[in-house]
Coordinates of C-alpha atoms in Angstrom, one line a residue:
M17 CA -24.6 -18.0 -3.2
P18 CA -27.3 -15.5 -1.8
S19 CA -29.8 -14.5 -4.7
V20 CA -29.5 -10.9 -3.6
L21 CA -25.8 -10.8 -4.9
A22 CA -26.9 -11.9 -8.4
G23 CA -27.0 -8.9 -10.8
P24 CA -25.9 -5.4 -10.6
Q25 CA -24.7 -4.2 -7.4
W26 CA -24.2 -0.4 -8.1
T27 CA -27.2 1.5 -7.3
G28 CA -25.6 5.1 -6.9
S29 CA -25.5 8.0 -9.4
S30 CA -24.4 7.6 -13.0
Y31 CA -22.5 10.9 -12.8
I32 CA -19.0 11.4 -11.8
D33 CA -19.1 15.0 -10.9
S34 CA -20.9 17.0 -8.3
F35 CA -22.7 19.2 -10.8
R36 CA -24.2 16.0 -12.5
R37 CA -23.0 17.1 -15.8
T38 CA -20.6 14.3 -16.7
R39 CA -21.8 10.6 -16.8
Q40 CA -19.9 7.6 -16.2
P41 CA -17.3 6.9 -18.9
T42 CA -17.9 3.9 -21.2
P43 CA -15.1 1.4 -21.8
N44 CA -14.3 3.0 -25.2
E45 CA -14.0 6.3 -23.7
L46 CA -11.5 5.2 -21.1
L47 CA -9.4 3.6 -23.9
A48 CA -9.7 6.9 -25.8
E49 CA -8.2 8.7 -22.7
L50 CA -5.2 6.4 -22.5
K51 CA -2.6 8.9 -23.5
N52 CA -0.2 11.6 -22.0
T53 CA 0.6 10.9 -18.2
A54 CA -2.2 8.0 -18.1
W55 CA -0.3 6.1 -20.7
T56 CA 3.1 6.8 -19.0
C57 CA 1.8 5.3 -15.8
A58 CA 0.0 2.5 -17.2
S59 CA 2.7 1.4 -19.5
I60 CA 5.2 1.5 -16.5
N61 CA 3.1 -0.8 -14.3
A62 CA 2.5 -3.2 -17.2
A63 CA 6.1 -3.3 -18.4
T64 CA 7.2 -3.9 -15.0
C65 CA 4.8 -6.7 -14.3
A66 CA 5.8 -8.4 -17.5
N67 CA 9.3 -8.4 -16.1
Y68 CA 8.4 -10.6 -13.4
P69 CA 6.6 -13.8 -15.1
P70 CA 5.3 -16.5 -12.7
R71 CA 7.5 -19.5 -12.2
L72 CA 6.2 -23.1 -11.7
Y73 CA 7.0 -24.9 -8.5
V74 CA 6.2 -28.4 -7.0
I75 CA 5.6 -29.5 -3.4
T76 CA 6.8 -32.9 -2.1
E77 CA 5.8 -34.0 1.2
H78 CA 7.1 -37.2 2.9
H79 CA 4.3 -39.7 1.6
H80 CA 4.7 -38.1 -2.0
P81 CA 6.5 -39.8 -4.7
Q82 CA 9.2 -37.9 -6.7
P83 CA 7.9 -35.4 -9.3
K84 CA 7.6 -36.8 -12.8
C85 CA 8.6 -33.4 -14.5
A86 CA 12.0 -32.1 -14.8
T87 CA 12.9 -30.1 -11.6
K88 CA 15.9 -28.2 -10.0
A89 CA 16.6 -27.4 -6.5
L90 CA 16.1 -24.0 -4.9
S91 CA 18.7 -22.1 -3.1
P92 CA 18.1 -21.7 0.7
W93 CA 17.4 -18.1 0.3
A94 CA 14.7 -18.7 -2.4
E95 CA 13.0 -21.5 -0.5
R96 CA 12.8 -19.3 2.6
R97 CA 11.1 -16.5 0.5
I98 CA 8.6 -18.9 -1.1
R99 CA 7.6 -20.3 2.3
T100 CA 7.0 -16.9 3.7
L101 CA 4.6 -15.6 1.1
P102 CA 1.3 -14.9 2.8
H103 CA -0.9 -16.6 0.2
L104 CA 1.2 -19.8 0.3
S105 CA 2.2 -20.1 3.9
A106 CA -0.8 -22.5 4.7
R107 CA -0.2 -24.7 1.5
L108 CA 3.6 -25.1 2.1
R109 CA 3.4 -25.7 5.9
S110 CA 3.8 -29.5 5.4
A111 CA 5.8 -29.5 2.4
A112 CA 9.2 -31.4 3.0
R113 CA 10.7 -30.0 -0.2
I114 CA 10.0 -27.3 -2.7
E115 CA 11.5 -27.6 -6.2
E116 CA 11.2 -25.4 -9.3
V117 CA 9.9 -26.9 -12.4
T118 CA 11.7 -26.4 -15.4
E119 CA 9.9 -28.4 -18.3
H120 CA 6.2 -28.7 -18.1
P121 CA 3.2 -28.2 -20.8
L122 CA 2.0 -25.3 -18.7
L123 CA 5.4 -23.5 -18.9
T124 CA 5.2 -24.1 -22.7
L125 CA 1.8 -22.6 -23.0
L126 CA 2.7 -19.4 -21.0
Q127 CA 5.8 -18.9 -23.1
H128 CA 3.9 -19.3 -26.5
A129 CA 0.4 -18.3 -25.6
N130 CA -0.9 -18.2 -29.2
P131 CA 0.6 -17.7 -32.7
I132 CA 0.6 -14.0 -32.2
H133 CA 1.6 -13.2 -28.6
N134 CA 4.7 -14.5 -26.9
A135 CA 5.1 -14.3 -22.8
C136 CA 6.0 -10.8 -22.7
D137 CA 2.9 -9.8 -24.6
L138 CA 0.6 -12.0 -22.6
W139 CA 1.6 -10.4 -19.2
E140 CA 2.1 -6.8 -20.4
L141 CA -1.5 -6.7 -22.2
T142 CA -3.2 -8.4 -19.2
T143 CA -1.9 -5.8 -16.7
L144 CA -2.5 -3.1 -19.3
Y145 CA -6.3 -3.9 -19.8
Q146 CA -6.5 -3.9 -15.9
E147 CA -5.0 -0.6 -15.7
V148 CA -7.4 0.9 -18.3
H149 CA -10.7 -1.1 -17.5
G150 CA -10.0 -3.0 -14.2
S151 CA -10.6 -6.4 -16.0
A152 CA -8.5 -8.5 -18.2
Y153 CA -10.1 -11.7 -19.9
W154 CA -8.2 -14.7 -21.1
Y155 CA -9.9 -17.2 -23.4
L156 CA -8.7 -20.8 -22.8
D157 CA -8.9 -22.9 -26.2
L158 CA -9.3 -26.3 -24.4
D159 CA -8.3 -29.4 -25.9
P160 CA -11.5 -31.5 -26.1
V161 CA -9.6 -34.7 -25.4
R162 CA -7.1 -33.8 -22.7
G163 CA -9.0 -30.8 -21.2
I164 CA -6.1 -28.7 -21.0
P165 CA -5.6 -25.3 -23.0
Q166 CA -4.0 -25.4 -26.5
A167 CA -3.7 -21.6 -26.6
I168 CA -4.4 -18.5 -24.6
W169 CA -6.3 -15.5 -26.3
I170 CA -6.5 -12.2 -24.7
L171 CA -10.0 -10.7 -25.4
P172 CA -10.3 -6.8 -25.4
S173 CA -11.9 -5.7 -22.2
Q174 CA -13.9 -3.0 -23.8
N175 CA -15.9 -5.6 -25.8
M176 CA -16.5 -8.0 -23.0
T177 CA -19.4 -8.1 -20.6
P178 CA -20.3 -10.7 -17.9
R179 CA -24.0 -11.7 -18.3
R180 CA -26.5 -13.6 -16.3
D181 CA -29.8 -15.0 -17.6
P182 CA -33.1 -14.1 -15.9
G183 CA -33.8 -16.0 -12.6
S184 CA -30.4 -17.7 -12.7
K185 CA -28.5 -18.2 -9.3
S186 CA -25.2 -18.0 -10.8
L187 CA -23.0 -14.8 -10.9
V188 CA -22.2 -15.4 -14.5
D189 CA -23.9 -17.6 -16.9
Y190 CA -21.8 -16.4 -20.0
Y191 CA -19.4 -13.8 -21.2
L192 CA -20.6 -11.7 -24.2
Y193 CA -18.1 -10.4 -26.6
R194 CA -19.4 -7.9 -29.0
N195 CA -17.6 -6.2 -31.9
S196 CA -18.8 -4.3 -34.9
R197 CA -20.0 -7.4 -36.7
N198 CA -21.2 -10.1 -34.4
E199 CA -21.6 -11.3 -30.9
T200 CA -20.1 -14.3 -29.3
R201 CA -20.9 -16.2 -25.9
F202 CA -18.3 -17.8 -24.0
A203 CA -18.8 -20.3 -21.3
P204 CA -17.4 -19.3 -17.8
E205 CA -15.0 -22.3 -17.6
Q206 CA -13.4 -21.0 -20.8
I207 CA -12.7 -17.6 -19.5
I208 CA -10.2 -16.3 -16.8
H209 CA -11.2 -12.9 -15.4
F210 CA -8.5 -10.8 -13.8
A211 CA -10.1 -8.0 -12.0
Y212 CA -8.9 -5.2 -9.6
P213 CA -11.0 -4.7 -6.7
D214 CA -14.3 -2.7 -7.2
P215 CA -16.4 -1.7 -4.1
R216 CA -19.4 -0.8 -6.2
D217 CA -19.5 -4.6 -7.9
P218 CA -17.0 -7.0 -6.1
Y219 CA -18.1 -10.0 -8.1
T220 CA -18.2 -9.2 -11.8
S221 CA -16.5 -5.9 -12.2
G222 CA -13.2 -4.2 -11.7
L223 CA -12.3 -0.6 -10.8
S224 CA -9.3 0.7 -12.7
P225 CA -6.8 3.5 -12.0
L226 CA -7.6 5.3 -14.9
R227 CA -11.3 5.3 -14.1
A228 CA -10.3 6.5 -10.7
C229 CA -8.5 9.6 -12.0
F230 CA -10.8 9.9 -15.1
E231 CA -11.5 13.7 -14.5
Q232 CA -8.0 14.6 -14.1
V233 CA -7.2 12.8 -17.3
A234 CA -10.0 14.5 -19.2
L235 CA -8.8 17.7 -17.9
T236 CA -5.3 17.1 -19.2
S237 CA -6.7 16.2 -22.6
D238 CA -9.0 19.3 -22.7
Y239 CA -6.2 21.7 -22.1
A240 CA -4.0 20.0 -24.7
A241 CA -6.8 20.4 -27.3
F242 CA -7.3 24.0 -26.3
K243 CA -3.5 24.8 -26.5
K244 CA -3.3 23.1 -29.8
A245 CA -6.2 25.2 -31.0
K246 CA -4.5 28.4 -29.8
F247 CA -1.3 27.5 -31.6
E248 CA -3.3 26.7 -35.0
N249 CA -4.8 30.0 -34.8
H250 CA -8.4 28.6 -34.4
A251 CA -9.5 31.2 -31.6
L252 CA -7.7 34.7 -31.9
P253 CA -6.1 36.1 -35.0
D254 CA -2.4 37.6 -34.8
A255 CA -3.3 40.9 -36.6
I256 CA -6.1 43.0 -37.7
I257 CA -5.8 45.2 -40.8
S258 CA -8.0 48.2 -40.9
P259 CA -8.2 50.4 -44.1
E260 CA -8.5 54.2 -43.8
E261 CA -11.5 54.1 -46.1
V262 CA -14.4 51.7 -46.8
M263 CA -13.0 48.8 -49.2
G264 CA -15.1 46.8 -51.5
E265 CA -15.6 42.9 -50.8
E266 CA -13.3 42.0 -53.7
E267 CA -10.7 44.3 -52.8
R268 CA -10.8 43.1 -49.2
D269 CA -10.4 39.4 -50.3
R270 CA -7.6 40.2 -52.6
L271 CA -5.7 41.9 -49.7
E272 CA -6.3 39.2 -47.3
T273 CA -5.1 36.6 -49.8
Q274 CA -1.9 38.6 -50.6
W275 CA -1.2 38.9 -46.9
N276 CA -1.6 35.4 -46.1
N277 CA 0.5 34.3 -49.2
R278 CA 3.3 36.3 -48.0
F279 CA 3.2 35.8 -44.4
R280 CA 2.0 32.4 -43.6
R281 CA 4.0 29.1 -43.7
G282 CA 7.4 30.5 -42.8
G283 CA 6.9 34.0 -44.4
A284 CA 8.1 35.8 -41.3
G285 CA 10.3 38.9 -42.1
K286 CA 8.8 39.7 -45.5
V287 CA 7.1 42.9 -46.5
V288 CA 4.1 44.1 -48.2
V289 CA 3.5 47.3 -50.1
A290 CA -0.1 48.5 -49.9
E291 CA -1.8 50.5 -52.6
S292 CA -3.8 52.4 -49.9
S293 CA -3.4 53.7 -46.6
L294 CA -3.7 50.7 -44.1
K295 CA -3.6 50.4 -40.3
V296 CA -2.1 47.2 -38.9
S297 CA -2.9 46.1 -35.2
L298 CA -0.8 43.4 -33.8
L299 CA -2.7 41.1 -31.2
N300 CA -0.7 39.6 -28.2
Q301 CA -2.3 36.4 -27.0
S302 CA -2.0 36.4 -23.3
M303 CA -1.9 33.0 -21.6
G304 CA -1.7 34.3 -18.2
D305 CA -5.2 33.2 -17.2
L306 CA -4.0 29.6 -18.0
A307 CA -0.7 29.7 -16.1
A308 CA -1.9 27.6 -13.2
L309 CA -3.4 25.1 -15.7
A310 CA -0.2 25.0 -17.9
D311 CA 1.9 23.9 -14.9
M312 CA -0.2 20.8 -14.6
K313 CA 1.6 19.6 -11.6
A314 CA -1.3 19.0 -9.4
T315 CA -3.1 17.1 -12.1
K316 CA -0.1 15.0 -12.9
E317 CA 0.4 14.1 -9.3
D318 CA -3.2 13.0 -8.8
I319 CA -2.9 10.9 -12.1
A320 CA 0.4 9.3 -10.8
N321 CA -1.1 8.6 -7.4
A322 CA -4.0 6.8 -8.9
F323 CA -1.7 4.4 -10.7
H324 CA 0.7 4.2 -7.6
V325 CA 3.6 5.5 -9.7
P326 CA 5.9 7.7 -7.8
I327 CA 6.2 11.3 -9.2
A328 CA 10.0 10.9 -9.4
F329 CA 9.6 8.7 -12.3
L330 CA 7.8 11.4 -14.2
T331 CA 10.3 14.6 -13.5
T332 CA 13.7 15.3 -13.9
Q333 CA 13.8 17.3 -10.6
T334 CA 15.1 14.4 -8.5
N335 CA 18.3 12.7 -7.6
L336 CA 19.7 9.2 -7.4
A337 CA 18.8 8.6 -3.7
N338 CA 15.1 9.7 -4.3
L339 CA 15.0 7.7 -7.4
Q340 CA 16.1 4.6 -5.6
A341 CA 13.7 5.1 -2.9
S342 CA 10.8 5.7 -5.2
Q343 CA 11.6 2.4 -7.0
S344 CA 11.4 0.5 -3.9
Q345 CA 8.3 2.2 -3.0
H346 CA 6.8 1.4 -6.4
M347 CA 7.8 -2.3 -6.4
S348 CA 6.4 -2.7 -2.8
L349 CA 3.0 -0.9 -3.1
A350 CA 2.2 -1.3 -6.7
I351 CA 3.9 -4.1 -8.5
S352 CA 4.1 -6.7 -5.6
P353 CA 0.2 -6.7 -4.9
R354 CA -0.4 -6.9 -8.7
L355 CA 1.8 -9.9 -9.2
E356 CA 0.2 -11.6 -6.0
R357 CA -3.3 -11.1 -7.2
R358 CA -2.3 -12.4 -10.8
D359 CA -0.6 -15.5 -9.3
Q360 CA -3.5 -16.3 -6.9
K361 CA -5.9 -16.2 -10.0
L362 CA -3.8 -18.5 -12.1
N363 CA -3.3 -20.8 -9.1
A364 CA -7.1 -21.0 -8.7
Q365 CA -8.2 -21.6 -12.2
L366 CA -5.3 -22.3 -14.6
V367 CA -3.1 -24.6 -12.5
P368 CA -5.8 -27.2 -11.6
L369 CA -6.3 -28.1 -15.2
Y370 CA -3.0 -29.5 -15.3
D371 CA -2.5 -30.8 -11.8
A372 CA -5.5 -32.2 -9.6
T373 CA -3.3 -33.2 -6.6
G374 CA -2.6 -29.5 -5.8
R375 CA 1.3 -30.0 -5.7
L376 CA 1.9 -27.5 -8.5
F377 CA 1.9 -23.8 -8.0
L378 CA 2.8 -20.6 -9.7
A379 CA 4.7 -17.8 -7.9
S380 CA 6.4 -14.6 -9.2
E381 CA 9.8 -13.4 -7.9
D382 CA 10.0 -10.8 -5.2
P383 CA 10.1 -7.4 -7.1
V384 CA 11.1 -5.6 -4.0
P385 CA 14.9 -4.7 -4.5
L386 CA 17.1 -6.1 -1.9
D387 CA 19.3 -3.7 0.5
R388 CA 22.6 -4.9 -0.5
D389 CA 24.5 -3.1 2.1
M390 CA 22.3 -4.4 4.9
L391 CA 22.4 -8.0 3.3
I392 CA 26.2 -7.9 3.2
Q393 CA 26.4 -6.8 6.9
Q394 CA 23.9 -9.5 7.9
Q395 CA 26.1 -12.2 6.1
I396 CA 29.2 -10.7 7.9
A397 CA 27.7 -11.0 11.2
D398 CA 26.2 -14.4 10.7
L399 CA 29.6 -15.7 9.7
K400 CA 31.3 -13.9 12.6
Y401 CA 29.2 -15.1 15.3
G402 CA 28.8 -18.8 13.9
V403 CA 25.2 -18.4 12.8
V404 CA 25.8 -20.1 9.5
A405 CA 28.6 -22.0 7.8
I406 CA 30.7 -20.8 4.9
N407 CA 29.2 -23.2 2.6
E408 CA 25.7 -22.0 3.2
I409 CA 26.9 -18.6 2.0
R410 CA 28.6 -20.1 -1.0
S411 CA 25.5 -22.0 -2.0
E412 CA 23.2 -19.0 -2.0
R413 CA 25.8 -17.2 -4.3
G414 CA 25.9 -20.4 -6.5
L415 CA 29.6 -21.3 -5.7
P416 CA 30.8 -24.9 -5.1
P417 CA 31.4 -25.9 -1.4
V418 CA 34.7 -26.1 0.3
E419 CA 36.2 -28.6 2.7
W420 CA 36.8 -26.3 5.4
G421 CA 33.3 -24.6 5.3
E422 CA 31.0 -27.4 6.6
V423 CA 30.9 -26.0 10.2
P424 CA 30.5 -22.5 11.4
W425 CA 33.6 -20.6 12.3
L426 CA 33.9 -18.8 15.7
P427 CA 36.6 -16.1 16.5
L428 CA 39.8 -17.4 18.0
Q429 CA 39.5 -15.8 21.4
W430 CA 36.0 -17.6 21.7
E431 CA 35.0 -20.9 22.8
R432 CA 32.2 -22.8 24.3
T433 CA 31.6 -22.5 27.9
D434 CA 31.5 -26.3 28.4
F435 CA 34.6 -27.0 26.2
P436 CA 36.4 -29.7 27.5
R437 CA 40.0 -29.1 28.7
P438 CA 42.2 -32.3 28.9
C439 CA 45.1 -30.3 30.4
E440 CA 45.8 -26.7 31.2
A441 CA 48.1 -25.0 29.0
P442 CA 51.1 -23.1 30.8
H443 CA 50.9 -19.2 30.8
L444 CA 54.1 -18.1 29.2
G445 CA 55.1 -14.8 27.7
R446 CA 53.6 -11.4 28.2
N447 CA 50.2 -12.7 29.0
R448 CA 51.4 -15.0 31.7
T449 CA 49.6 -15.1 35.0
P450 CA 51.8 -13.3 37.5
K451 CA 52.8 -15.4 40.6
P452 CA 52.0 -14.3 44.2
D453 CA 54.9 -12.5 45.9
T454 CA 57.2 -14.7 47.8
P455 CA 59.5 -13.5 50.8
N456 CA 63.1 -13.1 49.9
D457 CA 65.6 -15.6 51.3
G458 CA 67.0 -12.7 53.3
D459 CA 63.8 -11.7 55.0

């Protein structure tokens, strides 16, 4: 690698606002802001990605032997979808057959990552750390004999730092993990680093959606804290009691204690009888100056846009059509790129530990929902015009073939232009060909 790429790449300002008052947030500060709308958006993306775990497939070319692992055949629709994946098209161009692997040590590892986390925990935490910090780290506990992982441990991203020795030509010489007690160094071959693209440092860092909207998230937290302080009476009193004459300090404290004991903590509606003339002024706390901020619509939309979460997911002012369109948009623009990025990282660093031939690969299901009405119309048209046979449609639905469905059917009034006609059928009935007029015998 060019030596200029080694080391930190970002040389810009360390402040995030134009007034140079707010510095770049630390990983722990980012984690502290994971609440309110930010938590909602991050958890939606993480849980959705966890619902689409990658599946293991094996390629068989013409000169390859049969796979040694247990496999099952793919449906024609599933195989077509796998072959059209952009990041796998070149790899699958010469594959004669693609099968799904049903039993393999890699599948066992991903199902039971470690004694604490199952498969859902593994995928959800991986995406969640990327949503917050832009990076997620897997520690592979490698078997010293076989060289394959015995367990996968997720390392908290806020404690991880890629490090490089002085004068080294490597991007990362080790990963430093620090907590409140000690430090631990991990070799690069023991770590799988998942990262979102970061234009400031495209090699060792990741830019998270939470960091991209940190100012809006901090604004929401400040407003919530201010409103809570208002409600708890930390800013303005509800009433002012003014005596008609000068009152001693002990008498003032006694009256204040008596007033609070009667009216605080559910004491509304009670009365107090004063020993002297008092003037009570009630204060109305106006929140009109915070009306624009109280709505928080613009801030919520900015946060949702950073996480690629449709605003229809965060409001009740929507209908079924908008919700379905938003779901398709979310799957296409947010979930699908995240799954593809995750699969490519695993195919590059994890799968080769189990397969040196390159026949195995991981791929997730397509999260974009199908337009079932359009799919049904397409199947009807394909059957009507003889594009596919009935058994092909039945195979895609998991139904057994039928004897009369091996070849495509055509409408009864259709036939091939070169169809052989051994004999001409007579034209009878209403559709017979009229005969030319013949002269009558008397003419």
